Short mmCIF file of C-alpha atoms in Angstrom, two decimals:
data_model
loop_
_atom_site.label_atom_id
_atom_site.label_comp_id
_atom_site.label_asym_id
_atom_site.label_seq_id
_atom_site.Cartn_x
_atom_site.Cartn_y
_atom_site.Cartn_z
CA MET W 1 7.69 -11.41 30.05
CA ILE W 2 7.38 -8.16 28.10
CA ARG W 3 10.52 -6.09 27.82
CA LYS W 4 12.13 -3.51 25.60
CA ALA W 5 13.80 -5.02 22.53
CA LYS W 6 17.61 -5.22 22.50
CA GLU W 7 20.13 -5.54 19.69
CA GLU W 8 20.47 -9.24 20.53
CA ASP W 9 16.79 -9.64 19.55
CA ILE W 10 17.21 -8.34 16.01
CA SER W 11 17.58 -11.70 14.27
CA ARG W 12 14.53 -13.08 16.08
CA ILE W 13 12.50 -9.93 15.35
CA ALA W 14 13.43 -10.19 11.67
CA GLU W 15 12.49 -13.87 11.62
CA ILE W 16 9.06 -13.21 13.16
CA LEU W 17 8.36 -10.27 10.83
CA VAL W 18 9.31 -12.14 7.66
CA PHE W 19 7.48 -15.37 8.32
CA VAL W 20 4.29 -13.83 9.69
CA LYS W 21 4.14 -11.35 6.80
CA ARG W 22 4.50 -14.24 4.36
CA ILE W 23 1.75 -16.23 6.07
CA LYS W 24 -0.72 -13.36 6.52
CA TYR W 25 -0.03 -11.10 3.54
CA ARG W 26 0.72 -13.46 0.64
CA ASP W 27 -2.98 -14.07 -0.02
CA ILE W 28 -3.70 -10.35 0.23
CA PHE W 29 -0.93 -8.92 -1.93
CA HIS W 30 -0.34 -11.87 -4.31
CA ASN W 31 3.29 -10.84 -4.76
CA ASP W 32 5.62 -13.81 -4.49
CA GLN W 33 8.54 -11.75 -5.82
CA PHE W 34 8.29 -9.58 -2.73
CA SER W 35 7.32 -12.33 -0.27
CA PHE W 36 10.08 -14.74 -1.25
CA GLY W 37 12.55 -12.47 -3.02
CA GLU W 38 12.81 -9.12 -1.30
CA LEU W 39 11.41 -10.14 2.08
CA GLN W 40 14.29 -12.10 3.65
CA VAL W 41 15.30 -12.61 7.28
CA LEU W 42 18.93 -11.69 6.61
CA THR W 43 17.93 -8.52 4.74
CA GLU W 44 15.61 -7.40 7.55
CA ALA W 45 18.18 -8.18 10.24
CA LYS W 46 20.90 -6.29 8.34
CA ARG W 47 18.56 -3.31 7.96
CA TYR W 48 18.03 -3.21 11.72
CA MET W 49 21.73 -3.72 12.44
CA GLU W 50 22.84 -0.98 10.06
CA TYR W 51 20.39 1.41 11.64
CA CYS W 52 21.66 0.49 15.09
CA LYS W 53 25.29 1.00 14.07
CA SER W 54 24.60 4.41 12.59
CA ASN W 55 22.54 5.66 15.54
CA HIS W 56 23.96 3.82 18.54
CA SER W 57 26.26 5.17 21.19
CA ASP W 58 26.85 4.31 24.83
CA ARG W 59 24.75 7.27 25.91
CA GLN W 60 21.95 6.99 23.36
CA PRO W 61 20.26 3.66 22.57
CA ALA W 62 19.51 2.62 19.02
CA ARG W 63 16.35 4.48 18.02
CA ILE W 64 14.92 1.69 15.88
CA LEU W 65 14.47 -0.41 19.02
CA ASP W 66 13.30 2.38 21.32
CA ASN W 67 9.64 1.72 20.57
CA ILE W 68 9.71 -2.04 20.09
CA TRP W 69 8.81 -4.37 22.94
CA VAL W 70 9.06 -8.15 22.88
CA TYR W 71 7.24 -10.96 24.61
CA ASP W 72 10.05 -13.09 26.04
CA ASP W 73 9.48 -16.08 28.30
CA GLY W 74 12.86 -17.53 27.45
CA ILE W 75 11.96 -17.40 23.75
CA VAL W 76 11.03 -14.17 21.96
CA LYS W 77 7.54 -15.09 20.75
CA GLY W 78 6.20 -11.76 19.57
CA LEU W 79 6.76 -8.05 19.26
CA ILE W 80 4.88 -4.80 19.32
CA HIS W 81 6.03 -1.48 17.86
CA ILE W 82 4.40 1.55 19.51
CA GLU W 83 4.66 5.18 18.41
CA ASP W 84 2.96 7.64 20.77
CA THR W 85 -0.53 6.14 21.20
CA GLU W 86 -0.51 4.05 18.02
CA VAL W 87 0.28 0.40 17.50
CA VAL W 88 2.46 0.42 14.39
CA GLU W 89 3.12 -3.33 14.29
CA LEU W 90 2.05 -6.33 16.33
CA TYR W 91 3.34 -9.75 15.32
CA THR W 92 3.36 -13.12 17.06
CA ASP W 93 5.43 -16.02 15.77
CA TYR W 94 3.09 -18.41 13.95
CA PHE W 95 4.08 -21.31 16.24
CA PHE W 96 2.70 -19.42 19.25
CA TRP W 97 -0.56 -18.14 17.77
CA GLY W 98 -3.55 -18.67 20.04
CA GLN W 99 -1.43 -18.78 23.20
CA GLY W 100 -2.13 -15.22 24.42
CA VAL W 101 1.11 -13.63 23.21
CA GLY W 102 -0.57 -11.01 21.01
CA SER W 103 -3.18 -10.31 23.68
CA ALA W 104 -0.48 -9.79 26.31
CA LEU W 105 1.45 -7.42 24.04
CA LEU W 106 -1.67 -5.42 23.19
CA LYS W 107 -2.76 -5.24 26.85
CA PHE W 108 0.74 -4.03 27.74
CA ALA W 109 0.50 -1.30 25.08
CA ILE W 110 -2.92 -0.19 26.32
CA ASP W 111 -1.93 -0.21 30.00
CA GLU W 112 1.54 1.33 29.65
CA PHE W 113 1.13 3.67 26.66
CA ASN W 114 -2.63 4.19 26.45
CA VAL W 115 -2.62 3.12 22.81
CA SER W 116 -5.82 4.14 21.14
CA LYS W 117 -5.40 3.57 17.41
CA LEU W 118 -3.90 1.40 14.72
CA TRP W 119 -4.16 0.76 10.99
CA VAL W 120 -4.98 -2.73 9.75
CA LEU W 121 -5.39 -4.12 6.25
CA GLU W 122 -9.06 -4.32 5.35
CA LYS W 123 -8.57 -7.87 4.03
CA ASN W 124 -6.82 -9.03 7.21
CA THR W 125 -10.06 -10.17 8.79
CA ASP W 126 -8.32 -12.24 11.50
CA ALA W 127 -6.45 -9.17 12.75
CA ILE W 128 -9.60 -7.04 12.64
CA ALA W 129 -11.48 -9.63 14.71
CA PHE W 130 -8.54 -9.80 17.17
CA TYR W 131 -8.47 -6.04 17.67
CA LYS W 132 -12.26 -5.81 17.97
CA ALA W 133 -12.14 -8.48 20.68
CA HIS W 134 -9.76 -6.13 22.53
CA GLY W 135 -12.03 -3.08 22.39
CA PHE W 136 -11.08 -1.49 19.07
CA ILE W 137 -13.73 -0.35 16.60
CA GLU W 138 -13.67 0.87 13.02
CA SER W 139 -13.41 4.64 12.83
CA GLY W 140 -14.68 4.89 9.27
CA LYS W 141 -11.33 6.19 8.01
CA LYS W 142 -9.50 4.32 5.27
CA GLN W 143 -6.26 4.80 3.36
CA PHE W 144 -4.16 2.85 0.91
CA ALA W 145 -1.35 0.86 2.49
CA GLU W 146 1.90 2.53 1.49
CA GLY W 147 2.96 1.60 -2.04
CA THR W 148 -0.05 -0.66 -2.63
CA GLU W 149 -3.63 -0.65 -3.82
CA GLU W 150 -4.85 -2.38 -0.64
CA LEU W 151 -6.96 -0.46 1.83
CA GLU W 152 -6.20 -0.09 5.52
CA LEU W 153 -8.81 0.69 8.15
CA LEU W 154 -8.18 2.93 11.12
CA LEU W 155 -9.30 1.20 14.29
CA VAL W 156 -9.67 3.15 17.49
CA ARG W 157 -10.12 1.99 21.05
CA GLU W 158 -13.49 2.57 22.60
CA ALA W 159 -13.41 4.94 25.55
#
């Protein structure tokens, strides 16, 4: 059910990213111009495709997808982006929330890549509770989310 993302997944990945970010982040950032203007499925998909075209060859896979894994049971329902031992992004399509997709992706990341840290928006209390339920704790470190005035917390996995 969990596999490495492929170029054929790009439109679905873009769709999940855009709609979940709108649902979860609109109340945090209060920026409808970004949420409904700049943040578009087609724009995100084109960004991924352009990156794939410029970095793809038969011998070397597209780097943008190298660290993205999808939950696919016939439908791509979620994705996780892993860099080294950090979860960079974890998103589940809204229609499949509460069905274990995010938990399966996070367990995969822990088991296969020994992920031990991630940054989460301080105001994203649902995500914080989710990660805490999976053994992550607040490290005490905070930073501003890139280009914003919103704080992120560093969560680390308990040993």
